[in-house]
Coordinates of C-alpha atoms and ligand atoms in Angstrom, one line a residue:
M1 CA -18.3 12.6 28.7
P2 CA -20.0 10.2 26.1
T3 CA -23.4 9.3 27.1
L4 CA -24.2 6.0 28.3
T5 CA -27.4 4.1 27.7
A6 CA -27.7 2.1 31.1
P7 CA -27.1 -1.6 30.0
A8 CA -28.6 -2.7 33.3
D9 CA -31.9 -1.5 31.8
A10 CA -31.1 -3.1 28.6
K11 CA -34.0 -5.6 27.4
V12 CA -32.8 -8.1 25.3
Q13 CA -35.5 -8.8 22.9
L14 CA -34.4 -11.4 20.5
T15 CA -36.2 -12.6 17.4
E16 CA -37.7 -15.8 17.8
A17 CA -35.5 -17.5 15.4
N18 CA -32.5 -16.5 17.6
K19 CA -34.4 -17.6 20.9
A20 CA -34.7 -21.1 19.3
F21 CA -31.0 -21.0 17.9
I22 CA -29.5 -20.1 21.2
K23 CA -31.0 -23.1 22.7
R24 CA -29.4 -25.5 20.2
A25 CA -25.9 -23.7 19.9
N26 CA -24.3 -26.2 22.5
K27 CA -23.1 -28.5 19.9
L28 CA -20.0 -29.1 17.5
L29 CA -20.4 -29.9 13.8
I30 CA -18.4 -32.9 12.8
D31 CA -19.1 -35.2 9.7
G32 CA -22.3 -33.3 9.0
Q33 CA -23.7 -33.9 12.7
W34 CA -24.2 -31.6 15.4
V35 CA -22.6 -33.3 18.5
P36 CA -21.8 -32.7 22.1
S37 CA -18.0 -32.4 22.9
A38 CA -16.4 -35.8 23.7
S39 CA -15.8 -34.7 27.1
G40 CA -19.3 -33.3 27.5
K41 CA -17.8 -30.0 29.0
T42 CA -19.4 -26.7 27.7
F43 CA -18.0 -23.0 28.4
P44 CA -20.1 -19.8 28.6
T45 CA -20.4 -17.0 25.9
Y46 CA -21.3 -13.8 27.3
N47 CA -23.2 -10.5 26.5
P48 CA -20.3 -8.0 26.6
A49 CA -22.9 -5.2 27.7
T50 CA -24.0 -6.7 30.8
G51 CA -21.5 -9.5 31.5
E52 CA -24.2 -11.9 31.7
V53 CA -24.1 -15.4 30.3
I54 CA -26.0 -16.0 27.0
T55 CA -25.6 -19.7 26.9
R56 CA -23.0 -22.5 27.1
C57 CA -21.4 -23.8 23.9
A58 CA -19.8 -27.3 23.6
E59 CA -16.1 -27.1 24.8
G60 CA -14.2 -29.0 21.9
D61 CA -10.9 -30.2 22.9
K62 CA -8.0 -32.6 21.2
E63 CA -10.4 -35.5 20.9
D64 CA -13.0 -33.4 19.3
I65 CA -10.2 -31.9 16.8
N66 CA -9.3 -35.5 16.1
R67 CA -12.6 -36.6 15.1
A68 CA -13.3 -33.3 13.0
V69 CA -9.8 -33.8 11.3
A70 CA -10.7 -37.4 10.4
A71 CA -14.0 -36.3 8.9
A72 CA -12.5 -33.7 7.1
R73 CA -9.7 -36.0 5.5
Q74 CA -12.5 -38.5 4.8
A75 CA -14.6 -35.7 2.9
F76 CA -11.3 -34.5 1.0
E77 CA -10.3 -38.1 -0.3
K78 CA -13.7 -39.8 -0.7
G79 CA -16.5 -38.0 -2.4
P80 CA -18.9 -36.5 -2.9
W81 CA -17.1 -33.2 -2.6
K82 CA -14.2 -34.1 -4.7
D83 CA -16.3 -35.4 -7.5
L84 CA -18.4 -32.4 -7.6
T85 CA -17.6 -30.1 -10.8
A86 CA -16.1 -26.7 -10.0
S87 CA -19.6 -25.2 -11.4
E88 CA -21.4 -27.5 -8.9
R89 CA -19.0 -26.5 -6.0
G90 CA -19.3 -22.6 -6.9
R91 CA -23.2 -22.9 -6.7
I92 CA -23.0 -24.3 -3.3
V93 CA -20.6 -21.5 -2.2
W94 CA -23.1 -18.9 -3.8
K95 CA -25.9 -20.4 -2.1
I96 CA -24.3 -20.0 1.2
G97 CA -23.9 -16.0 0.5
D98 CA -27.7 -16.2 -0.5
L99 CA -28.8 -17.6 2.5
M100 CA -26.7 -15.4 4.6
L101 CA -28.6 -12.4 3.1
E102 CA -31.8 -14.1 3.7
H103 CA -31.0 -14.4 7.3
A104 CA -29.1 -11.0 7.6
D105 CA -31.2 -9.5 10.4
E106 CA -31.0 -12.6 12.6
L107 CA -27.4 -13.1 11.8
A108 CA -26.7 -9.3 12.7
E109 CA -28.7 -9.6 15.9
L110 CA -26.9 -12.4 17.0
E111 CA -23.6 -10.9 16.1
A112 CA -24.3 -7.9 18.1
Y113 CA -25.5 -9.8 21.0
D114 CA -22.7 -12.2 21.4
N115 CA -19.8 -9.6 20.4
G116 CA -21.3 -6.3 21.8
K117 CA -20.9 -4.6 18.5
T118 CA -24.0 -2.3 17.3
R119 CA -26.8 -4.0 15.4
G120 CA -26.7 -1.3 12.4
V121 CA -22.7 -2.2 12.0
A122 CA -23.5 -5.8 11.9
R123 CA -26.4 -5.6 9.8
Y124 CA -24.8 -3.2 7.2
V125 CA -21.2 -4.0 7.3
D126 CA -20.3 -7.4 8.8
V127 CA -23.4 -9.5 7.3
P128 CA -23.3 -8.1 3.6
L129 CA -19.3 -8.2 3.5
S130 CA -19.4 -11.8 4.6
A131 CA -22.3 -12.8 2.2
D132 CA -20.1 -11.0 -0.5
A133 CA -17.0 -13.1 0.5
F134 CA -18.9 -16.3 -0.4
H135 CA -20.6 -14.8 -3.8
Y136 CA -17.3 -13.3 -5.1
M137 CA -15.4 -16.7 -4.3
A138 CA -18.1 -18.7 -5.7
G139 CA -17.1 -17.3 -9.2
W140 CA -13.7 -18.3 -8.5
A141 CA -14.6 -22.0 -8.3
T142 CA -14.7 -22.1 -12.0
K143 CA -11.5 -20.0 -12.8
I144 CA -8.8 -22.0 -10.9
C145 CA -6.4 -22.7 -13.5
G146 CA -2.9 -24.0 -14.3
Q147 CA -0.6 -22.8 -16.9
T148 CA 1.2 -24.2 -20.1
F149 CA 4.8 -23.7 -20.3
P150 CA 7.1 -23.5 -23.3
I151 CA 10.0 -25.8 -21.8
S152 CA 13.6 -26.1 -23.4
V153 CA 15.5 -28.9 -21.4
P154 CA 18.9 -28.1 -22.7
Y155 CA 20.2 -31.3 -21.5
M156 CA 18.0 -33.4 -23.5
P157 CA 18.5 -32.0 -27.2
G158 CA 15.7 -32.9 -29.5
S159 CA 13.3 -34.1 -26.9
K160 CA 9.6 -32.5 -26.8
F161 CA 7.3 -32.1 -23.9
H162 CA 4.0 -30.7 -23.3
A163 CA 4.4 -28.9 -19.9
M164 CA 1.9 -27.5 -17.6
S165 CA 0.6 -26.9 -14.0
L166 CA -2.3 -28.1 -12.2
R167 CA -3.8 -25.9 -9.4
E168 CA -5.1 -28.4 -6.8
P169 CA -6.7 -28.1 -3.3
V170 CA -4.2 -27.9 -0.6
G171 CA -6.3 -30.4 1.4
V172 CA -7.5 -30.4 5.0
V173 CA -7.4 -27.0 6.4
G174 CA -7.7 -25.8 9.9
Q175 CA -9.0 -22.1 10.3
I176 CA -8.6 -20.3 13.7
I177 CA -10.4 -17.0 13.7
P178 CA -10.8 -14.0 16.1
W179 CA -13.7 -12.4 17.9
N180 CA -13.7 -8.9 16.5
F181 CA -15.6 -9.8 13.4
P182 CA -16.7 -13.2 13.9
L183 CA -18.9 -13.9 11.1
L184 CA -16.7 -12.0 8.6
M185 CA -13.5 -13.7 9.5
A186 CA -15.4 -16.9 9.1
A187 CA -16.3 -16.0 5.5
W188 CA -12.9 -14.9 4.7
K189 CA -11.7 -18.0 5.5
L190 CA -14.3 -20.5 4.7
A191 CA -15.2 -19.0 1.2
P192 CA -12.0 -19.4 -0.6
A193 CA -11.2 -23.0 1.0
L194 CA -14.6 -24.2 -0.3
A195 CA -14.1 -22.6 -3.6
A196 CA -10.7 -24.2 -4.1
G197 CA -12.2 -27.6 -3.1
C198 CA -10.6 -27.8 0.4
T199 CA -12.4 -29.4 3.5
V200 CA -12.0 -27.7 6.7
V201 CA -12.2 -27.6 10.3
L202 CA -13.0 -24.0 11.9
K203 CA -12.2 -23.0 15.7
P204 CA -14.2 -19.8 16.2
A205 CA -13.1 -17.5 18.9
E206 CA -14.5 -18.4 22.5
Q207 CA -16.0 -15.1 23.0
T208 CA -18.2 -15.2 19.9
P209 CA -19.2 -18.7 18.8
L210 CA -22.6 -18.2 17.8
T211 CA -22.4 -16.7 14.6
A212 CA -20.1 -19.4 13.1
L213 CA -22.5 -22.1 14.4
R214 CA -25.2 -20.5 12.9
L215 CA -23.4 -20.4 9.6
G216 CA -22.9 -24.0 10.0
E217 CA -26.4 -24.7 9.8
L218 CA -26.7 -22.4 6.8
M219 CA -23.9 -24.2 4.9
I220 CA -25.6 -27.4 5.5
E221 CA -28.8 -26.1 4.0
A222 CA -26.8 -24.9 1.3
G223 CA -25.7 -28.4 0.4
V224 CA -22.3 -28.6 1.8
P225 CA -21.6 -32.4 2.2
P226 CA -20.8 -33.9 5.6
G227 CA -17.3 -33.5 6.7
V228 CA -16.4 -30.6 4.2
V229 CA -16.9 -28.0 7.0
N230 CA -16.6 -29.0 10.6
I231 CA -16.9 -26.4 13.4
V232 CA -15.2 -26.9 16.7
T233 CA -15.9 -24.5 19.4
G234 CA -13.7 -24.2 22.5
Y235 CA -10.3 -22.6 23.9
G236 CA -7.4 -21.8 22.0
E237 CA -5.1 -23.2 24.1
T238 CA -6.5 -26.7 23.7
A239 CA -8.9 -26.9 20.8
G240 CA -7.0 -24.3 18.7
A241 CA -3.5 -25.7 19.8
S242 CA -4.4 -29.2 18.8
L243 CA -5.7 -28.0 15.3
A244 CA -2.6 -26.2 14.6
A245 CA -0.4 -28.9 15.5
H246 CA -2.4 -31.7 14.0
D247 CA -0.3 -34.0 11.6
D248 CA -3.2 -34.7 9.3
V249 CA -3.8 -31.1 8.7
D250 CA -2.1 -29.8 5.4
K251 CA -2.8 -26.0 6.2
V252 CA -3.6 -23.6 9.1
A253 CA -5.0 -20.2 8.6
F254 CA -5.3 -18.0 11.3
T255 CA -6.2 -14.4 12.4
G256 CA -5.4 -13.0 15.6
S257 CA -2.8 -11.6 17.7
T258 CA 0.8 -11.5 16.6
E259 CA 1.7 -13.6 19.6
V260 CA -0.5 -16.4 18.9
G261 CA 0.4 -16.1 15.3
K262 CA 4.2 -17.1 16.3
L263 CA 2.7 -20.1 18.4
I264 CA 0.8 -21.3 15.4
V265 CA 4.1 -21.2 13.4
Q266 CA 5.7 -23.1 15.9
A267 CA 3.1 -25.6 16.2
A268 CA 2.8 -26.1 12.4
A269 CA 6.5 -26.9 12.3
G270 CA 5.8 -30.5 13.3
N271 CA 4.4 -31.7 9.9
L272 CA 5.4 -28.4 8.2
K273 CA 1.8 -27.6 7.2
K274 CA 1.2 -24.5 5.1
V275 CA 0.7 -21.5 7.3
S276 CA -1.2 -18.0 6.3
L277 CA -1.5 -15.4 9.2
E278 CA -3.3 -12.3 9.3
L279 CA -2.1 -10.6 12.8
G280 CA -2.1 -7.3 14.3
G281 CA -1.5 -3.8 13.4
K282 CA -0.7 -0.4 15.0
S283 CA -1.7 1.7 11.6
P284 CA -0.5 5.2 10.8
N285 CA -3.2 7.7 9.7
V286 CA -1.6 10.9 8.5
I287 CA -3.2 14.3 7.8
F288 CA -1.8 17.0 5.8
K289 CA -2.9 20.6 6.1
D290 CA -3.5 20.5 2.3
T291 CA -6.1 17.9 2.5
A292 CA -9.2 18.8 0.4
D293 CA -11.6 19.1 3.3
L294 CA -10.3 19.0 7.0
E295 CA -13.8 18.1 8.3
T296 CA -13.9 15.1 6.0
A297 CA -10.4 14.2 7.1
I298 CA -11.5 14.6 11.0
N299 CA -14.3 12.4 10.6
G300 CA -12.3 9.6 8.6
A301 CA -9.7 9.7 11.4
A302 CA -12.3 9.6 14.1
N303 CA -13.9 6.5 12.0
A304 CA -10.5 4.9 11.6
V305 CA -10.1 4.6 15.3
F306 CA -13.4 4.1 16.7
F307 CA -15.1 1.8 14.3
N308 CA -16.0 -1.2 15.9
H309 CA -14.8 0.0 19.2
G310 CA -11.2 0.0 18.0
Q311 CA -11.3 -3.6 17.7
C312 CA -10.3 -3.7 14.2
C313 CA -6.7 -5.1 13.1
V314 CA -6.6 -2.0 10.7
A315 CA -7.6 0.6 13.3
G316 CA -5.9 3.9 12.5
T317 CA -4.4 4.2 16.0
R318 CA -1.5 6.4 15.4
L319 CA -2.7 9.6 14.0
F320 CA 0.0 12.1 12.6
A321 CA -1.6 15.6 11.9
E322 CA 0.7 18.3 10.4
K323 CA 1.7 21.1 12.9
A324 CA -0.4 23.8 11.5
V325 CA -3.8 21.8 11.8
F326 CA -2.8 19.5 14.5
D327 CA -4.7 21.2 17.4
Q328 CA -7.8 21.7 15.2
V329 CA -7.8 17.8 14.0
V330 CA -7.4 16.6 17.8
D331 CA -10.0 18.9 19.0
G332 CA -12.4 17.8 16.0
I333 CA -11.8 14.1 16.9
A334 CA -12.2 14.8 20.6
S335 CA -15.5 16.8 20.1
R336 CA -16.8 13.8 17.9
A337 CA -15.7 11.3 20.5
K338 CA -17.4 13.0 23.4
K339 CA -20.6 12.6 21.3
I340 CA -20.5 9.0 20.8
K341 CA -23.3 7.1 22.4
L342 CA -22.1 4.0 24.3
G343 CA -24.7 1.4 25.1
F344 CA -26.1 -2.0 24.5
G345 CA -25.2 -3.0 20.9
L346 CA -28.9 -4.1 20.4
D347 CA -30.3 -0.7 21.1
E348 CA -31.1 1.2 18.1
D349 CA -29.6 4.4 19.1
T350 CA -26.3 3.2 20.2
Q351 CA -23.1 4.3 18.5
M352 CA -20.5 2.4 20.3
G353 CA -20.9 -0.9 22.4
P354 CA -18.8 -2.5 25.0
L355 CA -15.4 -4.3 24.4
V356 CA -15.6 -7.9 23.6
S357 CA -14.9 -9.3 27.1
E358 CA -13.8 -8.7 30.6
E359 CA -10.2 -9.6 29.9
Q360 CA -10.2 -7.0 27.0
L361 CA -11.4 -4.5 29.3
A362 CA -8.6 -5.1 31.6
R363 CA -6.1 -5.2 28.8
V364 CA -7.4 -1.7 27.3
T365 CA -7.5 0.0 30.6
G366 CA -4.2 -1.4 31.5
Y367 CA -2.9 0.5 28.5
L368 CA -4.5 3.6 29.6
E369 CA -3.1 3.3 33.1
A370 CA 0.4 2.7 31.7
G371 CA 0.0 5.7 29.3
K372 CA -1.0 8.0 32.4
R373 CA 2.1 6.3 34.4
D374 CA 4.3 7.1 31.5
G375 CA 3.2 10.9 31.4
A376 CA 1.2 11.1 28.4
E377 CA -1.6 13.7 28.1
F378 CA -5.3 12.3 27.9
V379 CA -7.5 14.8 25.7
T380 CA -10.6 12.9 26.4
G381 CA -11.4 9.5 27.9
G382 CA -9.1 7.5 29.3
V383 CA -11.1 5.4 31.7
R384 CA -13.5 2.6 31.7
H385 CA -17.4 3.9 31.5
G386 CA -20.1 2.7 33.8
D387 CA -19.4 0.0 36.1
R388 CA -21.4 -3.0 34.5
G389 CA -20.5 -4.7 31.2
Y390 CA -17.0 -3.9 29.4
F391 CA -17.3 -0.2 28.3
V392 CA -14.3 1.9 27.6
E393 CA -14.7 5.8 26.9
P394 CA -13.2 6.7 23.3
T395 CA -9.8 8.2 24.1
I396 CA -7.4 10.4 22.6
I397 CA -3.8 10.8 24.0
T398 CA -1.0 13.3 22.9
N399 CA 2.2 14.2 24.3
T400 CA 3.7 10.7 23.9
K401 CA 7.2 9.6 23.6
P402 CA 8.2 6.7 21.1
H403 CA 9.0 4.1 23.8
M404 CA 5.5 4.3 25.6
S405 CA 3.6 1.2 25.5
V406 CA 0.5 3.1 24.0
V407 CA 2.5 4.3 21.1
Q408 CA 4.2 0.8 20.5
E409 CA 1.7 -2.0 21.2
E410 CA -1.6 -2.8 19.7
I411 CA -4.4 -1.8 22.1
F412 CA -7.6 -3.0 20.5
G413 CA -9.9 -0.6 21.8
P414 CA -11.1 2.8 20.9
V415 CA -7.7 4.7 21.8
L416 CA -5.8 7.2 19.6
V417 CA -2.5 8.3 19.9
A418 CA -2.0 11.7 18.2
E419 CA 1.3 13.3 17.1
P420 CA 2.2 16.3 15.0
F421 CA 4.7 16.3 12.4
S422 CA 6.2 19.1 10.0
D423 CA 8.6 17.1 7.6
E424 CA 7.4 14.7 5.0
E425 CA 10.5 12.3 5.1
D426 CA 10.9 12.4 9.0
L427 CA 7.1 11.5 9.0
I428 CA 7.5 8.4 6.8
R429 CA 10.2 7.2 9.0
R430 CA 8.1 7.6 12.2
A431 CA 4.9 6.1 10.3
N432 CA 6.9 3.0 9.6
D433 CA 8.6 2.9 12.8
T434 CA 6.4 -0.2 14.1
T435 CA 6.8 -4.1 13.9
Y436 CA 3.4 -4.1 12.2
G437 CA 2.4 -3.3 8.5
L438 CA -1.2 -4.0 8.1
A439 CA -2.5 -0.8 6.9
A440 CA -2.0 3.0 6.4
A441 CA -3.8 6.2 5.2
V442 CA -2.8 9.6 4.2
W443 CA -5.2 12.6 3.7
T444 CA -3.8 15.0 1.0
K445 CA -5.0 16.8 -2.3
D446 CA -1.5 16.7 -3.7
T447 CA -1.6 13.7 -5.9
A448 CA 2.1 13.3 -6.2
R449 CA 2.4 13.3 -2.6
A450 CA -0.2 10.7 -2.2
H451 CA 1.4 8.4 -4.6
R452 CA 5.1 9.0 -3.1
I453 CA 3.5 8.2 0.4
A454 CA 1.6 5.2 -0.7
K455 CA 4.7 3.8 -2.0
A456 CA 6.9 4.5 1.0
Y457 CA 4.4 2.8 3.3
R458 CA 5.4 -0.6 4.5
A459 CA 1.9 -1.9 4.8
G460 CA -0.5 -4.4 3.0
T461 CA -3.1 -1.7 2.4
V462 CA -3.0 2.1 1.7
W463 CA -6.1 4.3 1.9
V464 CA -5.8 7.7 0.4
N465 CA -8.5 10.2 1.3
C466 CA -10.5 7.4 2.8
Y467 CA -10.4 4.7 5.5
N468 CA -11.8 1.1 6.3
V469 CA -12.6 0.4 2.4
F470 CA -12.8 -3.3 1.9
D471 CA -13.9 -5.3 -0.9
S472 CA -13.7 -9.1 -1.6
A473 CA -11.9 -8.3 -4.7
L474 CA -9.1 -6.4 -3.0
P475 CA -6.0 -8.6 -1.4
F476 CA -5.5 -8.1 2.2
G477 CA -2.9 -8.8 4.6
G478 CA 0.1 -7.7 6.1
Y479 CA 3.8 -6.7 5.9
K480 CA 6.4 -7.3 8.6
Q481 CA 4.8 -9.0 11.7
S482 CA 1.1 -8.3 10.4
G483 CA 1.3 -11.6 8.6
W484 CA 1.9 -14.1 5.9
G485 CA -0.3 -14.3 2.7
R486 CA -3.2 -12.3 1.3
E487 CA -6.7 -13.1 1.8
M488 CA -9.8 -12.3 -0.3
S489 CA -9.4 -11.2 -4.0
G490 CA -7.8 -14.1 -6.6
E491 CA -4.9 -14.1 -4.3
A492 CA -6.5 -15.9 -1.5
L493 CA -6.7 -19.0 -3.6
A494 CA -2.9 -19.1 -3.6
L495 CA -3.2 -19.9 0.1
Y496 CA -5.7 -22.9 -0.5
T497 CA -4.0 -24.6 -3.6
E498 CA -0.9 -26.3 -4.6
S499 CA 0.7 -25.9 -7.8
K500 CA 1.6 -29.2 -9.5
A501 CA 3.8 -29.3 -12.6
V502 CA 3.0 -32.0 -15.1
I503 CA 5.5 -33.0 -17.8
V504 CA 4.2 -35.2 -20.7
A505 CA 6.7 -36.7 -23.0
L506 CA 5.8 -36.3 -26.7
Ligands
NAP601 P1 -5.9 -14.5 20.1 O1 -5.6 -15.3 21.5 O2 -4.7 -14.5 19.2 O3 -7.1 -15.2 19.7 C1 -7.3 -15.7 18.1 C2 -7.8 -17.0 17.9 O4 -6.7 -17.9 18.3 C3 -8.8 -17.5 19.0 O5 -9.7 -18.3 18.3 C4 -8.1 -18.1 20.0 O6 -8.9 -19.0 20.8 C5 -7.1 -18.8 19.1 N1 -5.9 -19.1 20.1 C6 -5.6 -18.7 21.3 N2 -4.4 -19.4 21.6 C7 -4.1 -20.3 20.9 C8 -3.0 -21.2 20.6 N3 -2.0 -21.5 21.6 N4 -3.2 -21.9 19.4 C9 -4.2 -22.1 18.7 N5 -5.0 -21.1 18.6 C10 -5.1 -20.2 19.7 O7 -6.3 -12.9 20.4 P2 -7.0 -12.6 21.6 O8 -6.5 -13.2 22.9 O9 -8.5 -12.8 21.7 O10 -7.0 -11.3 21.8 C11 -5.6 -10.7 22.1 C12 -5.2 -9.5 21.2 O11 -5.0 -9.8 19.9 C13 -6.0 -8.3 21.0 O12 -6.0 -7.5 22.1 C14 -5.6 -7.7 19.9 O13 -4.5 -7.0 20.1 C15 -5.3 -9.0 19.1 N6 -6.3 -9.2 18.1 C16 -6.1 -9.4 16.7 C17 -7.0 -9.2 15.8 C18 -6.7 -9.3 14.4 O14 -7.7 -9.3 13.5 N7 -5.6 -8.9 13.9 C19 -8.1 -10.0 16.4 C20 -8.1 -10.4 17.6 C21 -7.4 -9.9 18.5 P3 -9.8 -18.5 21.9 O15 -10.3 -17.2 21.7 O16 -10.7 -19.4 22.2 O17 -8.8 -18.4 22.9
MG602 MG1 -20.0 -13.2 23.8

């Protein structure tokens, strides 16, 4: 059994800066002003380690979205944002990254408190990666270029032209983000949009609104002009749906469940706004017996599924281990799982925090019950931990059948399904046998095999002898029902720009 530090005894000792911030986190950011929701309504955000309310945030709705979109439209069309040089825009984006690093401890504390993740992960993964997204994209602001084209126009013999393309910002962008990496998802979306010269209305997840609001303050401090970034906290079915459907929004960027992703596509059909989607996953992680070091692969497989409590779209939740090493691999991951220290994310010795919400707890334990009913074998875990907060024991399931929901569906919790394999071709078929295609990994020291499998995977990211390696310079996104488009890297700019062909008769 993993040890549990009783969250009931957890002392919430926040920095003075965060105590003060939480008191003012009940407003929306619209047109550079912090304002209450039009309805005056608020909603609670919880500490998932205890279920206690942290504070209440403004519950934005259709009317607030309308105001935010109008502010974003105004800021897009009438200066000063559109009149800044690319270099000036880049410097503001860079400054946001600097301010995030300056406030790294405070942001990490706020993220851990609101989301449940550990302070260490928030401080050393979420915050630096988020700041890096702004620093990386700042450099792109001055490098968004069109091309020239040697056109021939065969039906106009003798005519001469200068033909080129301009890359222009797509316009007003709606961005809807999830709760698993709240600050990082805001950064992945905002940084390229700002670098490209767009204006934004951001809708954070209802479970984790706090760091996006703090980021809003830092963006104002960095010099982002009024209306360029608007932040409307509230519920998906109301604020989110209004944003996705809004006729004056040119593009919507969404990260979350595949189910809601499909609703976004439908909502966007009204004005055929551009859509990019980063959705779920059920990623295969394959260990061959020839892997260079089995212990490293076992650690990698444990990290692949248990990092961020399994609340990762790329989580390596389907483990395939070659028959000869299957038992050793499963035993190795199980012994690591049993030692994971569950507790309040803000306690220094906690290694895994609670799931984000009561709803997510019910969802994950629902899958665990289904797995038991279906006759799968639980090597370790399989139950809620404690009776306060939303903790689930790290779980490993074997002896599954392909049709079982624990095998098919994204659970989004610390739950691994492990299966043995013996034949490479059959393995590839099984690894790809999912509606998702976000990430995949393979552990082997056979270079040819590594390349062969990397090519065969139908997934947007493939890790070889590693897992969870992300970088702002790498494109990220999904095949199949894991999404449309690629975030991060230069490719993200394609999501936030339009290409305009200009032909000049000479
Ligand atoms: P979700 O509903 O897809 O939430 C993602 C975002 O979409 C949130 O901001 C949400 O707002 C908003 N939203 C919800 N319904 C909407 C609608 N009809 N129109 C516009 N926006 C809408 O995800 P969830 O319910 O929090 O989690 C459910 C499952 O999604 C998880 O168990 C997991 O499988 C998956 N998930 C995947 C990722 C990922 O990174 N791929 C991230 C999170 C969750 P509210 O939060 O305010 O409702
Ligand atoms: Mg919360």
